[in-house]
XYZ file of C-alpha atoms in Angstrom:
232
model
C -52.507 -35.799 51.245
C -53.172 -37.164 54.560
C -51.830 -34.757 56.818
C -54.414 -32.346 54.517
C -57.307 -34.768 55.671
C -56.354 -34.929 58.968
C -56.773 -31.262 59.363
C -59.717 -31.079 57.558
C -61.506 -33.696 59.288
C -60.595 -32.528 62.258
C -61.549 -28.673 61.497
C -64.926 -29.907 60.190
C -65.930 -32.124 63.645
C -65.281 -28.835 65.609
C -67.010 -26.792 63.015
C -64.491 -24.621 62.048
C -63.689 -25.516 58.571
C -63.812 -22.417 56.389
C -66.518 -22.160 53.923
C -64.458 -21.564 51.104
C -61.152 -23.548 50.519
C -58.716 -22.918 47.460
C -56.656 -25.401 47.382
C -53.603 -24.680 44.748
C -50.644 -26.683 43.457
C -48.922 -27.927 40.541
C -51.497 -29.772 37.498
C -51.200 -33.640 38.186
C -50.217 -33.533 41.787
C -53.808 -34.970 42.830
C -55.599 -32.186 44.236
C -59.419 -33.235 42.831
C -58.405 -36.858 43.520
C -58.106 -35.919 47.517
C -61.114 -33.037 47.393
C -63.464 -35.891 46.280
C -61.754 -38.215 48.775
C -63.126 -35.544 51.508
C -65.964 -35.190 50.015
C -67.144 -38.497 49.745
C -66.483 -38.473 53.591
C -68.437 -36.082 54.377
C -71.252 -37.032 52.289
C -71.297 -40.573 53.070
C -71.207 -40.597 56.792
C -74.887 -42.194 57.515
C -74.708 -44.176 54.303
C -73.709 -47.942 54.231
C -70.359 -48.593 52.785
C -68.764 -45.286 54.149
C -65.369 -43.666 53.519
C -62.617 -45.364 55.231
C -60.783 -42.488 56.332
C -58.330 -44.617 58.370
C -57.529 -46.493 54.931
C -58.143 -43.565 52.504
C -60.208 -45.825 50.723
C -64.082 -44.986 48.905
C -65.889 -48.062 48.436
C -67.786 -48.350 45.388
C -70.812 -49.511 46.317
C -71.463 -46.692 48.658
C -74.761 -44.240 47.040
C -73.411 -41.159 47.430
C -70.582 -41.964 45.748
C -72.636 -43.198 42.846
C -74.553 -39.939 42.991
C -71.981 -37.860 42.758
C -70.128 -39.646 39.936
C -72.727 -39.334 38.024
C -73.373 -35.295 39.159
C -76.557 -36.463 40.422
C -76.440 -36.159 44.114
C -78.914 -33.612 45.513
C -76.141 -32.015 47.645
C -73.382 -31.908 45.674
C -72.017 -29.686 42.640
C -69.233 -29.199 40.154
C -68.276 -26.532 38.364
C -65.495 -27.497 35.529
C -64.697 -26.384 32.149
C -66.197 -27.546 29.675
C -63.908 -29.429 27.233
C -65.268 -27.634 24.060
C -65.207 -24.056 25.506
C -61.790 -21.617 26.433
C -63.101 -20.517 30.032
C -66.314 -21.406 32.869
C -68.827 -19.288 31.278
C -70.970 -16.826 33.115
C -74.226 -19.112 32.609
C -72.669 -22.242 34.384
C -72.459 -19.858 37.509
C -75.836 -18.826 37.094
C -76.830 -22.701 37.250
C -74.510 -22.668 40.286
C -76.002 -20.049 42.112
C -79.514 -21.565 41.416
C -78.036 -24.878 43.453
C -77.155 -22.393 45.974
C -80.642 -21.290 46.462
C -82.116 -24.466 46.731
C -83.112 -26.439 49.981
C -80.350 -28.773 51.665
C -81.227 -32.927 51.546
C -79.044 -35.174 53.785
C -76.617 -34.059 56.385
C -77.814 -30.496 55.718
C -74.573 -29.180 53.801
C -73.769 -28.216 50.055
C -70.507 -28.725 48.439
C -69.748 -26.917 45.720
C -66.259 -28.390 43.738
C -64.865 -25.547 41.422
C -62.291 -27.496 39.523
C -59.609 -25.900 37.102
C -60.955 -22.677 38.412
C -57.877 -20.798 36.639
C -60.358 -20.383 33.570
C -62.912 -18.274 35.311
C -62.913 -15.165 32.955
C -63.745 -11.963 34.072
C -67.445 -11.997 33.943
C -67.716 -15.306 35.849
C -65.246 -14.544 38.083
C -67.380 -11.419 39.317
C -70.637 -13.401 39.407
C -68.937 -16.171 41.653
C -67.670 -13.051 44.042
C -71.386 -12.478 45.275
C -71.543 -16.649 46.401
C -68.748 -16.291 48.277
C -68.872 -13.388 49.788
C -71.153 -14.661 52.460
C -71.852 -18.386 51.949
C -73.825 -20.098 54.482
C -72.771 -22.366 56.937
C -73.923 -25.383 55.516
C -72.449 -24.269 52.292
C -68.487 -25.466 51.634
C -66.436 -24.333 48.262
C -63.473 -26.466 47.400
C -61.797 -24.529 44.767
C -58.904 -26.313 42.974
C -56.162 -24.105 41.070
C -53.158 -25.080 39.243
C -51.820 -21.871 38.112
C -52.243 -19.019 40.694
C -51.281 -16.429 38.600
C -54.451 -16.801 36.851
C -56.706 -16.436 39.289
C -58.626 -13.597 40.185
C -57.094 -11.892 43.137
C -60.799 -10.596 44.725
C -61.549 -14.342 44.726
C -58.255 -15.287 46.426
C -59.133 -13.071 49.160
C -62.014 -14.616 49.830
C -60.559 -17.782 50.500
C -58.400 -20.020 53.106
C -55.465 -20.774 50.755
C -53.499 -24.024 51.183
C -50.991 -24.326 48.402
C -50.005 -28.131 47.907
C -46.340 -28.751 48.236
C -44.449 -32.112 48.200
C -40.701 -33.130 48.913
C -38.991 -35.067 46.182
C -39.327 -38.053 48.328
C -43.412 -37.694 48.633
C -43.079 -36.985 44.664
C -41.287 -40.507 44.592
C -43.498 -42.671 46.708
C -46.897 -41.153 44.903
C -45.388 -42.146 41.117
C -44.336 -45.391 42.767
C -47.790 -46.172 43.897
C -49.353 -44.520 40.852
C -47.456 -46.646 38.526
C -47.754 -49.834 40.480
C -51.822 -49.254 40.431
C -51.306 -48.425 36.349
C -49.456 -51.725 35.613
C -46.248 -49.226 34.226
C -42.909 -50.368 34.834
C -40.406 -47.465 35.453
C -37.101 -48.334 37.860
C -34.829 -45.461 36.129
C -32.225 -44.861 38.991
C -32.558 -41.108 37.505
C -36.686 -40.784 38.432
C -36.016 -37.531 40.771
C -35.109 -35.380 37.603
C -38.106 -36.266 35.989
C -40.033 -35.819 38.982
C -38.214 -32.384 39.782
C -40.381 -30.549 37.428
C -42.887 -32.848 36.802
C -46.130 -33.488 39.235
C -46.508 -37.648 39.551
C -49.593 -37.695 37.932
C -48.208 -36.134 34.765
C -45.140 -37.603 34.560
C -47.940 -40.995 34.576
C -49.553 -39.480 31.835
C -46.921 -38.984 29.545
C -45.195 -42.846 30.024
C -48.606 -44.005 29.757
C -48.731 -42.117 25.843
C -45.503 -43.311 25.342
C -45.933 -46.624 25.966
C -48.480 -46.940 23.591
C -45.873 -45.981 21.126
C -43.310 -48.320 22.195
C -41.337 -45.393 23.015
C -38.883 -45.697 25.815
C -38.282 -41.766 27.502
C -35.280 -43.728 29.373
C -33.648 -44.695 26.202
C -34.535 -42.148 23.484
C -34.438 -38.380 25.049
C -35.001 -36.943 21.910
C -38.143 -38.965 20.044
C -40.028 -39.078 23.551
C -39.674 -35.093 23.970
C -40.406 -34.501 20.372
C -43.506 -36.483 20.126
C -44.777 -35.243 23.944
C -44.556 -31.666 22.383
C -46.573 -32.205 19.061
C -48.824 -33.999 20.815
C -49.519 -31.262 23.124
């Protein structure tokens, strides 16, 4: 993603990055991972152990990461689905817009993170239309999607839309990386039609399972597709 954090740095020290961002690309391809990358940048720029954005790197000791890993940062908000529930519920944008109303802390700005934002139903898709309609200018959305069919199209309109692509070769170096930092050994000469339909992270995912199992997906086809689908 750096060439997408280049541009958004760069938009936000002229002040022209758009209020709302919906950011939209395949499940597992890292799209939260780089929002709260950003994020942490902009939050943490008069804090002590700052984002690294020349390194890509947060450091873990730095507060506002802290605070906003544990969704307690005064300036931050996230709006996910709940694991035991079928959509984002009209209530949790209620809650959302009551963040909205309240006064800024440090640096001024709000950022509101609307992840998985394909399970908006209809009610809470109309009641997040009025915050975005006009959002302040301290006030940035970063809406994450991974299936655009399924999101509402009045929303979409109100957004800058940047839909995440990657070359086979980018799909290749982020599994290499990602399995390198996961301790999972995977050298197939065949990776790029795994990777073909597969986003990195969850191609990951599914070695990871099957590891446990002392299933090999490079050796046995059939058991490691079998078991992937009942366990799905």
């Amino acid at each position: 993603y750096d060439r997408y954090f280049y541009l958004f740095k760069k938009l936000f020290k002229k002040n022209n990055l758009p209020n709302v961002i919906l950011l939209s690309g395949p499940k597992g391809s890292g799209k939260s991972t780089f929002i709260y990358h950003f994020i942490n940048y902009l939050l943490s720029t008069n804090d002590k152990n700052k984002y690294d954005p020349e390194k890509f790197t947060i450091n873990s000791n730095n507060n506002s990461f802290k605070l906003v890993k544990n969704l307690i940062h005064p300036n931050f908000y996230l709006l996910d689905k709940v694991l035991s529930d079928d959509s984002i519920k009209i209530d949790q944008i209620r809650s959302l817009l009551k963040f909205l109303s309240k006064t800024v802390y440090s640096r001024g700005i709000k950022i509101v993170l609307i992840d998985n934002s394909e399970y908006l139903n209809l009610n809470s898709s109309n009641a997040l239309l009025k915050a975005l309609e006009e959002p302040s200018n301290n006030t940035y959305f970063f809406i994450i999607n991974s299936d655009q069919s399924k999101i509402n199209s009045t929303i979409k309109s109100r957004c800058v839309y940047f839909k995440v692509h990657f070359t086979l070769s980018e799909k290749k170096n982020i599994f290499n990386k990602l399995a390198l930092e996961n301790q999972v050994n995977f050298d197939d000469i065949n990776l790029d039609k795994f990777l073909y339909f597969n986003a990195p992270g969850d191609f990951l995912k599914n070695l990871i399972i099957l590891k446990d199992l002392n299933l090999d997906i490079t050796k046995d086809y059939l058991s490691s597709i079998l078991f992937l689908m009942n366990h799905y």
